[in-house]
Coordinates of C-alpha atoms in Angstrom, one line a residue:
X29 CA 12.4 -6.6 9.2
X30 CA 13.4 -5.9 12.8
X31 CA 11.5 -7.0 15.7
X32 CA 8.5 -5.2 15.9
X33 CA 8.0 -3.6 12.2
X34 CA 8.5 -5.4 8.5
X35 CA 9.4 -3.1 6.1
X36 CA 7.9 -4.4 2.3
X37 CA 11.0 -5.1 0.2
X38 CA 11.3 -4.4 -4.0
X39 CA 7.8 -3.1 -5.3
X40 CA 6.7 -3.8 -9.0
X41 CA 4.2 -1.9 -10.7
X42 CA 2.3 -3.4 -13.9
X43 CA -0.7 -1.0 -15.6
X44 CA -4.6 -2.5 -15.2
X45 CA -6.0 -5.0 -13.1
X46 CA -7.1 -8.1 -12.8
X47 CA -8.8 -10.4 -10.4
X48 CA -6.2 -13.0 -11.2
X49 CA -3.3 -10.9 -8.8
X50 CA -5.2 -11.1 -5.8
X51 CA -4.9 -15.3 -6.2
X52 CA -2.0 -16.3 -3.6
X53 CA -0.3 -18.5 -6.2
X54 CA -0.2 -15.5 -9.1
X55 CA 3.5 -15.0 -9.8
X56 CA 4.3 -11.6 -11.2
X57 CA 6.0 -11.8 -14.7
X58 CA 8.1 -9.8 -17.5
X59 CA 5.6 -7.2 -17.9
X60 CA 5.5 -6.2 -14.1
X61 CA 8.2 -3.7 -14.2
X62 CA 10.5 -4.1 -10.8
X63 CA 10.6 -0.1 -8.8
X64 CA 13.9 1.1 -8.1
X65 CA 12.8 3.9 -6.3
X66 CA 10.3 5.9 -3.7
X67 CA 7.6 8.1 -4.0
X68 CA 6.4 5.3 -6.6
X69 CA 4.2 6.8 -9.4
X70 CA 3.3 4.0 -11.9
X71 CA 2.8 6.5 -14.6
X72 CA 6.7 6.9 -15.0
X73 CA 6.5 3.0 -16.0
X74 CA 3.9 2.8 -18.7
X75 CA 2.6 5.5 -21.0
X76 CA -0.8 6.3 -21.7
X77 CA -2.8 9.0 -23.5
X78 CA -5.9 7.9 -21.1
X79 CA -7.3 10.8 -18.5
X80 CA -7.9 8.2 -16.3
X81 CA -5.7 5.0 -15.5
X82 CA -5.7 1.7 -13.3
X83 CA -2.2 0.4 -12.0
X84 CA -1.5 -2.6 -9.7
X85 CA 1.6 -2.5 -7.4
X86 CA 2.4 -5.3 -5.7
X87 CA 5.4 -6.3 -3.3
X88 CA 6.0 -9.4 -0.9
X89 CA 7.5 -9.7 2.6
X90 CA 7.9 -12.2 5.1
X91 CA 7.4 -11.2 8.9
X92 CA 10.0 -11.7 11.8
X93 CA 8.8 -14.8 14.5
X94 CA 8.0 -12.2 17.2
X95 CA 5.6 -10.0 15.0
X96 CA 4.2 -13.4 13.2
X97 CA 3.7 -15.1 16.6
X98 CA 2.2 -12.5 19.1
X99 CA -1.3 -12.1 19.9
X100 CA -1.2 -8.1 19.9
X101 CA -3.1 -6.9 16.6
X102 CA -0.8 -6.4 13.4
X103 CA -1.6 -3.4 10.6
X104 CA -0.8 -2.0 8.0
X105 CA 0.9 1.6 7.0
X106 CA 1.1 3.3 3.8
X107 CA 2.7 6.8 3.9
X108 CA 0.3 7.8 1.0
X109 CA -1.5 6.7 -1.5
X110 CA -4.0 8.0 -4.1
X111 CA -6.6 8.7 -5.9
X112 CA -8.6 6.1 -5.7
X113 CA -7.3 2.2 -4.4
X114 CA -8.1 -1.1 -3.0
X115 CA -5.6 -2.4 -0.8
X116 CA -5.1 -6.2 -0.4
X117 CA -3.7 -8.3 2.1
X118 CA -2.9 -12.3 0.6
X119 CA -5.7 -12.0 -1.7
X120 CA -8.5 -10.1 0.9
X121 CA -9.7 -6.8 0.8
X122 CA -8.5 -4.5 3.5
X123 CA -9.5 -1.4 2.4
X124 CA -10.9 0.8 -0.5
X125 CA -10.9 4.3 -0.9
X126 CA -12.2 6.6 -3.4
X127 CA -15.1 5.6 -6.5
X128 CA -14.6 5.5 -10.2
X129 CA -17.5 4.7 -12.9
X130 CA -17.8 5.1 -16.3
X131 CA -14.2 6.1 -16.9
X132 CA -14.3 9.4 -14.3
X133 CA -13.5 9.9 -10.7
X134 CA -16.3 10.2 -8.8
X135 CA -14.5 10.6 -5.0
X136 CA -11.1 11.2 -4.9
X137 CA -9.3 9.5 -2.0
X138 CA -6.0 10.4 -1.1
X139 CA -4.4 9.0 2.2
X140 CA -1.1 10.1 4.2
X141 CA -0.1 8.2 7.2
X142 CA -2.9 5.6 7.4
X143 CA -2.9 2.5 9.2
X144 CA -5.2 -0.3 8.3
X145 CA -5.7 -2.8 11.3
X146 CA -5.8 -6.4 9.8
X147 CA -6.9 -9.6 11.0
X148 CA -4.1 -12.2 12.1
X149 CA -5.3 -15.2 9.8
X150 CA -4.7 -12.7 6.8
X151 CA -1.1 -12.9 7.4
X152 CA 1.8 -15.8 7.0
X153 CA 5.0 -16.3 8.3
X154 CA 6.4 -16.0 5.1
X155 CA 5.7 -14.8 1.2
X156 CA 2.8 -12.2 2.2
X157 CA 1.8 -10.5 -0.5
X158 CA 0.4 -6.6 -0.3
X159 CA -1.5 -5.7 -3.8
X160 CA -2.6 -2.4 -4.4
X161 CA -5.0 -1.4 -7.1
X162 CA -4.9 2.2 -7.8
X163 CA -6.5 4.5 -10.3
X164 CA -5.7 8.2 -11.4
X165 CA -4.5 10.5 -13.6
X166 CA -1.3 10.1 -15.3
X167 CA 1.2 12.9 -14.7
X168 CA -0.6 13.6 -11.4
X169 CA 1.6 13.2 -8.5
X170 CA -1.6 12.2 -6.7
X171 CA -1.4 8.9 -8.5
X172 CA 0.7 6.2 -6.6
X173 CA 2.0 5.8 -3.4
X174 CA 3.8 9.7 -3.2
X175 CA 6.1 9.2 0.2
X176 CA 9.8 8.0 0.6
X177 CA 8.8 6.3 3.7
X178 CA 5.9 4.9 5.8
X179 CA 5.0 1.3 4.0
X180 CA 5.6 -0.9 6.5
X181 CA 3.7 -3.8 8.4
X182 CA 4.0 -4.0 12.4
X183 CA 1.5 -4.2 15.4
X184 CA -1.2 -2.3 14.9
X185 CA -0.6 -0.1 18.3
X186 CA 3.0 0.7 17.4
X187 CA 2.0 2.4 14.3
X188 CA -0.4 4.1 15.2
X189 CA 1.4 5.9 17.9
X190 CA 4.0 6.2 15.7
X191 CA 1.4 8.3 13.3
X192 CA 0.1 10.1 15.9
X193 CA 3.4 11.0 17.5
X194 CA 4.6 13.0 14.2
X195 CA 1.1 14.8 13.7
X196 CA 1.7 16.4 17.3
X197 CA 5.1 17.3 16.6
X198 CA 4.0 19.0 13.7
X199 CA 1.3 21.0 15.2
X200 CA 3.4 21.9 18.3
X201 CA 5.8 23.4 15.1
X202 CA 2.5 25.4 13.7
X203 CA 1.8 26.8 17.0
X204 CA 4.2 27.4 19.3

């Protein structure tokens, strides 16, 4: 973490879901396997046959005293993420993207460079907890969160412009 920005620290990756990870006093165990390295596709972890498959990746952070303390509005970034996900902050829903029923994908949801504003009493000074339910296809780099970089947790503002500041650099590229 620096001042303004808390970058998420080791991710682990475990394949289904269950209500029981958004609890704030779940502890991850042996069969969460521990990500050594980004973009994070949970499908190199665990093997399946299935067209269609749920993962959960979770990872914990604490936040400096400057972010956890001022009154400006913290959010969250994720770089990309797909197909379909729930994102959760300590146990609350800050997001879902994307439908699945009866086995199939019914919207498809993939997200670069999003920031999710979240509420300040979702957050602690220490041992936050960001859980991410995901479904796709194995094999599809679609599935997963598919950047190097852009997880991180700041003020809300900050990241935005951050965002914002690279998608007009790119388009100055395009056209001029």
């Amino acid at each position: 973490c620096n001042e303004s920005k808390c970058f998420p620290r080791t991710w682990y990756a475990k394949e289904g879901f269950s209500d029981e990870y958004t609890n704030k006093t779940f502890q991850a165990n042996a069969e969460w396997k521990e990500v050594k390295k980004f973009p994070l596709y949970p499908w190199e972890y665990f093997s399946s046959d299935e067209l269609l498959q749920d993962y959960s990746l979770l990872v914990e952070f604490d936040l400096p005293e400057d972010l956890f303390q001022s009154l400006r509005h913290k959010g969250v970034a994720i770089g990309g993420v797909g197909e379909v996900f729930e994102i959760y902050l300590n146990g609350i829903l800050i997001t879902k993207e994307g439908k699945v029923e009866n086995g199939k994908i019914l919207l498809h949801r993939a997200l670069r460079g999003q920031v999710f504003e979240v509420n300040q009493s979702y957050l602690q000074k220490e041992k936050n907890r960001l859980l991410i339910h995901l479904w796709g296809r194995p094999g599809s780099n679609n599935t997963g969160l598919y950047f190097t970089k852009g997880n991180q947790v700041g003020f809300y503002e900050e990241l935005k412009k951050d965002r914002q500041e690279r998608i007009t650099l790119i388009l100055i590229g395009i056209y001029f």
